[in-house]
Amino acid sequence: MSNTSNFREAVREAKNHALVGPNVISNALPFVGGGLVLTAVGTYGGLGVIRNYPGLFFPTFIAAIVVELILFFIARGAAEQGNKNTALPLLATYSLLSGYTLSGLVFTALRNPRRRHLRHRFCGPRMRHYLYRRPPNWLQPF
């Protein structure tokens, strides 16, 4: 290792932080789990907005993306300074908005009635013939 490398100094500094060390997983797991739960809550809320007020979803979707970008940089700056009291509520709000924006994709996946890839995967070649055959000529338009 070269003399100009500050790797050993960085390791020494990292050992003093609470999240780094032998208990990394047990220290970080509540934060990760909480973020996932908040993302799921945001997705559920977004699906409710799509179902009850579909015209309202897209404008709020765009606003949520803009606020997410702003929150990301503000929360990153607060976390780099070690200010947990500011960073955690910002990251919680980011998780909620992330779930809200994810709900558009989830809604599209749930409402798709034609899932040919599933039918194609779970049936043999003879059954595929019946699933994808052309309709008779008398059903064709003139």
Coordinates of N, CA, C and O in Angstrom, one line a residue:
M1 N 0.9 -1.2 0.0 CA 0.0 0.0 0.0 C 0.9 1.2 0.0 O 1.9 1.3 0.7
S2 N 0.5 2.2 -0.8 CA 1.4 3.4 -0.9 C 1.3 4.2 0.4 O 0.4 4.1 1.2
N3 N 2.3 5.1 0.6 CA 2.4 6.0 1.8 C 1.3 7.0 1.7 O 1.0 7.6 2.8
T4 N 0.8 7.4 0.6 CA -0.1 8.5 0.5 C -1.6 8.0 0.7 O -2.5 8.8 0.8
S5 N -1.8 6.7 0.8 CA -3.1 6.2 1.0 C -3.6 6.5 2.4 O -2.9 6.3 3.4
N6 N -4.8 6.9 2.5 CA -5.4 7.2 3.8 C -6.5 6.1 4.2 O -7.4 6.4 4.9
F7 N -6.3 4.9 3.7 CA -7.2 3.8 3.9 C -7.2 3.5 5.4 O -8.3 3.3 6.0
R8 N -6.1 3.3 6.0 CA -6.0 2.9 7.4 C -6.6 4.0 8.3 O -7.3 3.7 9.3
E9 N -6.4 5.3 8.0 CA -7.0 6.3 8.8 C -8.5 6.3 8.6 O -9.2 6.5 9.6
A10 N -9.0 6.0 7.4 CA -10.4 5.9 7.2 C -11.1 4.8 8.0 O -12.1 4.9 8.5
V11 N -10.4 3.7 8.1 CA -10.8 2.5 8.8 C -10.9 2.9 10.3 O -11.8 2.5 11.0
R12 N -9.8 3.6 10.8 CA -9.8 4.0 12.2 C -11.0 4.9 12.5 O -11.6 4.8 13.6
E13 N -11.3 5.8 11.6 CA -12.4 6.7 11.9 C -13.7 6.0 11.8 O -14.7 6.3 12.6
A14 N -13.8 5.1 10.9 CA -15.1 4.3 10.7 C -15.4 3.5 12.0 O -16.6 3.3 12.3
K15 N -14.4 3.0 12.6 CA -14.6 2.1 13.8 C -15.3 2.9 15.0 O -15.9 2.4 15.8
N16 N -15.1 4.2 14.9 CA -15.7 5.1 16.0 C -17.1 5.4 15.8 O -17.8 5.8 16.7
H17 N -17.7 5.2 14.6 CA -19.1 5.4 14.3 C -19.9 4.3 14.8 O -19.5 3.1 14.8
A18 N -21.2 4.6 15.1 CA -22.1 3.6 15.7 C -22.5 2.5 14.7 O -22.7 1.4 15.1
L19 N -22.7 2.9 13.4 CA -23.2 2.0 12.5 C -22.1 1.0 11.9 O -22.5 0.1 11.2
V20 N -20.9 1.3 12.1 CA -19.8 0.5 11.5 C -19.2 -0.3 12.6 O -19.0 0.2 13.7
G21 N -18.9 -1.5 12.3 CA -18.3 -2.4 13.3 C -18.9 -3.8 13.2 O -19.6 -4.2 12.3
P22 N -18.8 -4.6 14.3 CA -19.3 -6.0 14.3 C -20.8 -6.0 14.3 O -21.4 -7.0 13.9
N23 N -21.5 -5.0 14.8 CA -23.0 -5.0 14.9 C -23.6 -4.1 13.8 O -24.7 -3.5 14.0
V24 N -23.1 -4.2 12.6 CA -23.6 -3.3 11.5 C -25.1 -3.7 11.2 O -25.9 -2.8 11.1
I25 N -25.3 -5.0 11.0 CA -26.7 -5.4 10.6 C -27.7 -5.1 11.7 O -28.8 -4.6 11.5
S26 N -27.3 -5.4 12.9 CA -28.3 -5.2 14.0 C -28.5 -3.7 14.3 O -29.6 -3.3 14.7
N27 N -27.6 -2.8 14.0 CA -27.7 -1.4 14.1 C -28.5 -0.8 13.0 O -29.3 0.1 13.2
A28 N -28.3 -1.3 11.8 CA -28.9 -0.7 10.6 C -30.3 -1.3 10.2 O -31.1 -0.6 9.6
L29 N -30.6 -2.5 10.7 CA -31.8 -3.2 10.3 C -33.1 -2.4 10.7 O -34.0 -2.4 9.9
P30 N -33.2 -1.8 11.8 CA -34.4 -1.0 12.1 C -34.7 0.1 11.1 O -35.8 0.4 10.7
F31 N -33.6 0.8 10.7 CA -33.7 1.9 9.7 C -34.2 1.4 8.4 O -35.0 1.9 7.7
V32 N -33.5 0.3 7.9 CA -33.9 -0.3 6.6 C -35.3 -0.8 6.6 O -36.1 -0.6 5.7
G33 N -35.7 -1.5 7.7 CA -37.0 -2.1 7.8 C -38.1 -1.0 7.9 O -39.1 -1.0 7.3
G34 N -37.8 0.1 8.6 CA -38.7 1.2 8.7 C -38.9 1.9 7.4 O -40.0 2.3 7.0
G35 N -37.8 2.0 6.6 CA -37.9 2.6 5.3 C -38.7 1.8 4.3 O -39.5 2.3 3.6
L36 N -38.6 0.5 4.4 CA -39.4 -0.4 3.6 C -40.9 -0.4 4.0 O -41.7 -0.4 3.1
V37 N -41.2 -0.3 5.2 CA -42.6 -0.2 5.7 C -43.2 1.1 5.2 O -44.3 1.2 4.7
L38 N -42.4 2.2 5.3 CA -42.9 3.5 4.9 C -43.1 3.5 3.3 O -44.0 4.2 2.8
T39 N -42.2 2.9 2.6 CA -42.4 2.8 1.2 C -43.7 2.0 0.8 O -44.4 2.4 -0.1
A40 N -44.0 0.9 1.6 CA -45.2 0.2 1.3 C -46.4 1.0 1.7 O -47.4 0.9 1.0
V41 N -46.4 1.8 2.7 CA -47.5 2.7 3.1 C -47.7 3.7 2.0 O -48.8 4.0 1.6
G42 N -46.6 4.3 1.5 CA -46.8 5.2 0.4 C -47.4 4.6 -0.9 O -48.2 5.2 -1.6
T43 N -47.0 3.4 -1.2 CA -47.5 2.6 -2.3 C -49.0 2.4 -2.1 O -49.8 2.6 -3.0
Y44 N -49.4 2.0 -0.9 CA -50.8 1.7 -0.6 C -51.6 3.0 -0.7 O -52.7 3.0 -1.3
G45 N -51.1 4.1 -0.2 CA -51.8 5.4 -0.3 C -51.9 5.9 -1.8 O -52.9 6.4 -2.2
G46 N -50.8 5.6 -2.6 CA -50.9 6.0 -4.0 C -51.9 5.2 -4.7 O -52.6 5.7 -5.6
L47 N -52.0 3.9 -4.4 CA -53.1 3.1 -5.1 C -54.5 3.6 -4.7 O -55.4 3.5 -5.5
G48 N -54.6 4.0 -3.4 CA -55.9 4.6 -3.0 C -56.2 5.9 -3.8 O -57.4 6.1 -4.2
V49 N -55.2 6.7 -4.0 CA -55.5 7.9 -4.8 C -55.8 7.6 -6.2 O -56.7 8.2 -6.8
I50 N -55.1 6.6 -6.8 CA -55.4 6.2 -8.2 C -56.9 5.7 -8.3 O -57.6 6.0 -9.2
R51 N -57.3 4.9 -7.3 CA -58.6 4.3 -7.3 C -59.7 5.4 -7.1 O -60.7 5.4 -7.8
N52 N -59.5 6.3 -6.2 CA -60.6 7.2 -5.8 C -60.6 8.5 -6.6 O -61.6 9.1 -6.9
Y53 N -59.4 9.0 -6.9 CA -59.2 10.3 -7.6 C -58.2 10.1 -8.7 O -57.1 10.6 -8.6
P54 N -58.5 9.4 -9.8 CA -57.5 9.1 -10.8 C -57.0 10.4 -11.5 O -55.8 10.4 -12.0
G55 N -57.8 11.4 -11.7 CA -57.3 12.6 -12.3 C -56.3 13.4 -11.5 O -55.6 14.3 -12.0
L56 N -56.3 13.2 -10.2 CA -55.4 13.9 -9.3 C -54.0 13.2 -9.2 O -53.1 13.8 -8.7
F57 N -54.0 11.9 -9.6 CA -52.7 11.2 -9.4 C -51.5 11.7 -10.2 O -50.5 11.9 -9.6
F58 N -51.7 12.0 -11.4 CA -50.6 12.4 -12.3 C -49.9 13.7 -11.8 O -48.7 13.8 -11.8
P59 N -50.7 14.7 -11.6 CA -50.1 16.0 -11.1 C -49.3 15.8 -9.8 O -48.2 16.3 -9.6
T60 N -49.9 15.0 -8.9 CA -49.2 14.8 -7.6 C -48.0 13.9 -7.8 O -47.1 14.0 -7.0
F61 N -48.1 13.0 -8.8 CA -46.9 12.1 -9.1 C -45.7 13.0 -9.5 O -44.6 12.8 -9.1
I62 N -46.0 14.0 -10.4 CA -44.9 14.8 -10.9 C -44.4 15.7 -9.7 O -43.1 15.8 -9.5
A63 N -45.3 16.2 -8.9 CA -44.8 17.0 -7.7 C -44.0 16.1 -6.8 O -43.0 16.6 -6.2
A64 N -44.4 14.8 -6.6 CA -43.7 14.0 -5.7 C -42.3 13.7 -6.2 O -41.4 13.6 -5.4
I65 N -42.1 13.5 -7.5 CA -40.8 13.3 -8.0 C -39.9 14.5 -7.8 O -38.7 14.4 -7.4
V66 N -40.5 15.7 -8.0 CA -39.7 16.9 -7.8 C -39.3 17.0 -6.3 O -38.1 17.3 -6.0
V67 N -40.2 16.8 -5.4 CA -39.9 16.9 -4.0 C -38.9 15.8 -3.6 O -38.1 16.0 -2.7
E68 N -39.0 14.6 -4.2 CA -38.1 13.5 -3.9 C -36.7 13.9 -4.2 O -35.7 13.7 -3.5
L69 N -36.5 14.6 -5.4 CA -35.1 15.0 -5.8 C -34.6 16.0 -4.8 O -33.4 16.0 -4.4
I70 N -35.4 17.0 -4.4 CA -35.0 18.0 -3.4 C -34.7 17.3 -2.1 O -33.6 17.6 -1.5
L71 N -35.5 16.4 -1.6 CA -35.3 15.8 -0.3 C -34.1 14.9 -0.3 O -33.4 14.8 0.7
F72 N -33.8 14.3 -1.4 CA -32.6 13.4 -1.5 C -31.3 14.2 -1.2 O -30.5 13.8 -0.4
F73 N -31.2 15.4 -1.9 CA -30.0 16.1 -1.7 C -29.9 16.8 -0.3 O -28.8 16.9 0.3
I74 N -31.0 17.2 0.2 CA -31.0 17.8 1.6 C -30.7 16.8 2.6 O -29.9 17.0 3.5
A75 N -31.4 15.6 2.5 CA -31.1 14.5 3.5 C -29.7 14.0 3.4 O -29.1 13.6 4.4
R76 N -29.2 13.9 2.2 CA -27.8 13.5 2.0 C -26.8 14.4 2.7 O -25.9 14.0 3.4
G77 N -27.1 15.7 2.5 CA -26.2 16.7 3.2 C -26.3 16.6 4.7 O -25.3 16.7 5.4
A78 N -27.5 16.4 5.2 CA -27.7 16.3 6.6 C -27.0 15.0 7.2 O -26.4 15.1 8.3
A79 N -27.1 14.0 6.4 CA -26.5 12.7 6.9 C -25.0 12.8 6.8 O -24.3 12.2 7.7
E80 N -24.5 13.4 5.8 CA -23.0 13.6 5.8 C -22.4 14.4 6.9 O -21.3 14.2 7.3
Q81 N -23.2 15.3 7.4 CA -22.8 16.2 8.5 C -23.0 15.4 9.9 O -22.6 15.9 10.9
G82 N -23.7 14.3 9.8 CA -24.0 13.5 11.0 C -25.1 14.0 11.8 O -25.3 13.7 13.0
N83 N -26.0 14.8 11.2 CA -27.2 15.3 11.9 C -28.4 14.4 11.7 O -29.2 14.5 10.8
K84 N -28.5 13.4 12.6 CA -29.5 12.4 12.5 C -30.9 12.9 12.8 O -31.9 12.5 12.2
N85 N -31.0 13.9 13.7 CA -32.3 14.5 14.0 C -33.0 15.2 12.8 O -34.2 15.3 12.7
T86 N -32.2 15.6 11.9 CA -32.7 16.2 10.6 C -32.9 15.2 9.5 O -33.8 15.2 8.8
A87 N -31.9 14.3 9.4 CA -31.8 13.4 8.3 C -32.9 12.3 8.4 O -33.5 12.0 7.3
L88 N -33.2 11.8 9.6 CA -34.2 10.7 9.6 C -35.6 11.1 9.2 O -36.3 10.4 8.5
P89 N -36.2 12.2 9.7 CA -37.5 12.6 9.2 C -37.5 12.9 7.7 O -38.5 12.6 7.0
L90 N -36.4 13.5 7.2 CA -36.3 13.7 5.7 C -36.3 12.4 4.9 O -37.0 12.3 3.9
L91 N -35.6 11.4 5.4 CA -35.5 10.1 4.8 C -36.8 9.4 4.9 O -37.2 8.6 4.0
A92 N -37.5 9.6 6.0 CA -38.9 8.9 6.2 C -39.8 9.5 5.2 O -40.6 8.8 4.5
T93 N -39.8 10.8 5.0 CA -40.7 11.5 4.0 C -40.3 11.0 2.6 O -41.1 10.8 1.7
Y94 N -39.0 10.9 2.3 CA -38.5 10.4 1.0 C -39.0 9.0 0.8 O -39.4 8.7 -0.3
S95 N -39.0 8.1 1.8 CA -39.6 6.8 1.6 C -41.0 6.8 1.3 O -41.5 6.0 0.4
L96 N -41.8 7.6 2.0 CA -43.2 7.7 1.6 C -43.5 8.2 0.2 O -44.3 7.6 -0.5
L97 N -42.7 9.2 -0.2 CA -42.9 9.7 -1.6 C -42.4 8.7 -2.6 O -43.0 8.6 -3.7
S98 N -41.4 8.0 -2.3 CA -40.9 6.9 -3.2 C -41.9 5.9 -3.4 O -42.1 5.4 -4.5
G99 N -42.6 5.5 -2.3 CA -43.7 4.5 -2.5 C -44.9 5.1 -3.3 O -45.5 4.4 -4.1
Y100 N -45.2 6.4 -3.1 CA -46.2 7.0 -3.8 C -46.0 7.0 -5.3 O -46.8 6.7 -6.1
T101 N -44.7 7.3 -5.7 CA -44.4 7.3 -7.1 C -44.3 5.8 -7.7 O -44.6 5.6 -8.8
L102 N -44.0 4.9 -6.8 CA -43.9 3.5 -7.2 C -45.3 2.9 -7.5 O -45.5 2.0 -8.2
S103 N -46.4 3.6 -6.8 CA -47.7 3.0 -7.0 C -48.2 3.1 -8.4 O -49.1 2.3 -8.8
G104 N -47.8 4.0 -9.2 CA -48.2 4.0 -10.6 C -47.7 2.8 -11.3 O -48.5 2.2 -12.1
L105 N -46.5 2.3 -11.1 CA -46.0 1.1 -11.7 C -46.8 -0.1 -11.2 O -47.1 -1.1 -11.9
V106 N -47.0 -0.1 -9.9 CA -47.8 -1.3 -9.2 C -49.2 -1.3 -9.8 O -49.7 -2.4 -10.1
F107 N -49.8 -0.2 -10.0 CA -51.2 -0.1 -10.5 C -51.2 -0.7 -12.0 O -52.1 -1.5 -12.3
T108 N -50.2 -0.3 -12.8 CA -50.1 -0.8 -14.1 C -49.9 -2.3 -14.1 O -50.5 -3.0 -14.9
A109 N -49.1 -2.8 -13.2 CA -48.9 -4.3 -13.2 C -50.1 -5.0 -12.7 O -50.4 -6.1 -13.2
L110 N -50.9 -4.4 -11.8 CA -52.1 -5.1 -11.3 C -53.3 -5.1 -12.2 O -54.1 -6.0 -12.2
R111 N -53.4 -4.1 -13.1 CA -54.6 -4.0 -13.9 C -54.4 -4.7 -15.3 O -55.3 -4.7 -16.0
N112 N -53.2 -5.1 -15.6 CA -52.9 -5.8 -16.9 C -53.7 -7.1 -17.0 O -53.3 -8.1 -16.3
P113 N -54.7 -7.2 -17.8 CA -55.5 -8.4 -17.8 C -54.8 -9.5 -18.6 O -55.1 -10.7 -18.5
R114 N -54.0 -9.2 -19.6 CA -53.4 -10.2 -20.4 C -52.0 -10.5 -19.9 O -51.1 -9.7 -20.1
R115 N -51.8 -11.6 -19.4 CA -50.5 -12.1 -18.9 C -50.1 -13.3 -19.7 O -50.1 -14.4 -19.2
R116 N -49.8 -13.1 -20.9 CA -49.5 -14.2 -21.8 C -48.2 -14.9 -21.4 O -48.1 -16.1 -21.5
H117 N -47.3 -14.2 -20.8 CA -46.0 -14.8 -20.4 C -46.3 -15.9 -19.3 O -45.6 -16.9 -19.2
L118 N -47.3 -15.7 -18.5 CA -47.6 -16.7 -17.5 C -48.3 -17.9 -18.1 O -48.0 -19.0 -17.8
R119 N -49.2 -17.7 -19.0 CA -49.8 -18.8 -19.7 C -48.8 -19.6 -20.5 O -48.8 -20.8 -20.6
H120 N -47.9 -18.9 -21.1 CA -46.9 -19.5 -22.0 C -46.0 -20.3 -21.1 O -45.5 -21.4 -21.6
R121 N -45.6 -19.9 -19.9 CA -44.7 -20.6 -19.1 C -45.2 -21.9 -18.5 O -44.5 -22.9 -18.4
F122 N -46.5 -21.9 -18.2 CA -47.1 -23.0 -17.4 C -47.9 -24.0 -18.2 O -48.6 -24.8 -17.7
C123 N -47.8 -23.9 -19.5 CA -48.5 -24.9 -20.3 C -47.6 -25.5 -21.4 O -46.6 -24.8 -21.8
G124 N -47.9 -26.7 -21.8 CA -47.0 -27.3 -22.8 C -47.3 -26.8 -24.2 O -48.1 -26.0 -24.5
P125 N -46.5 -27.4 -25.2 CA -46.6 -26.9 -26.6 C -48.0 -27.1 -27.2 O -48.5 -26.3 -28.0
R126 N -48.7 -28.2 -26.9 CA -50.0 -28.5 -27.5 C -51.0 -27.5 -26.9 O -51.9 -27.0 -27.7
M127 N -50.9 -27.1 -25.7 CA -51.9 -26.1 -25.1 C -51.6 -24.7 -25.7 O -52.5 -23.9 -25.9
R128 N -50.3 -24.4 -26.0 CA -50.0 -23.1 -26.6 C -50.7 -22.9 -27.9 O -51.2 -21.8 -28.3
H129 N -50.9 -24.0 -28.6 CA -51.6 -24.0 -29.9 C -53.0 -23.5 -29.7 O -53.5 -22.6 -30.5
Y130 N -53.7 -24.0 -28.7 CA -55.1 -23.6 -28.5 C -55.2 -22.1 -27.9 O -56.1 -21.4 -28.2
L131 N -54.2 -21.7 -27.2 CA -54.2 -20.4 -26.6 C -53.9 -19.3 -27.6 O -54.5 -18.2 -27.6
Y132 N -53.1 -19.6 -28.6 CA -52.7 -18.6 -29.5 C -53.1 -18.8 -31.0 O -52.6 -18.2 -31.9
R133 N -54.1 -19.6 -31.2 CA -54.6 -19.9 -32.5 C -55.4 -18.7 -33.0 O -55.9 -18.0 -32.3
R134 N -55.4 -18.6 -34.3 CA -56.2 -17.5 -35.0 C -57.7 -17.8 -34.9 O -58.1 -19.0 -34.9
P135 N -58.5 -16.8 -34.8 CA -60.0 -17.0 -34.7 C -60.4 -17.5 -36.1 O -59.8 -17.3 -37.1
P136 N -61.6 -18.1 -36.2 CA -62.1 -18.6 -37.5 C -62.4 -17.4 -38.4 O -62.5 -16.3 -38.0
N137 N -62.4 -17.7 -39.7 CA -62.6 -16.7 -40.7 C -63.9 -15.9 -40.5 O -64.0 -14.8 -40.9
W138 N -65.0 -16.6 -40.1 CA -66.3 -15.9 -39.9 C -66.3 -14.9 -38.8 O -67.1 -14.0 -38.8
L139 N -65.2 -14.9 -37.9 CA -65.1 -13.8 -36.9 C -64.3 -12.6 -37.4 O -64.2 -11.6 -36.8
Q140 N -63.5 -12.8 -38.5 CA -62.7 -11.8 -39.1 C -63.6 -10.6 -39.7 O -64.6 -10.9 -40.2
P141 N -63.1 -9.4 -39.5 CA -63.9 -8.3 -40.2 C -63.7 -8.4 -41.7 O -62.8 -8.9 -42.2
F142 N -64.7 -7.8 -42.4 CA -64.7 -7.9 -43.9 C -63.6 -7.1 -44.5 O -63.1 -6.2 -44.1

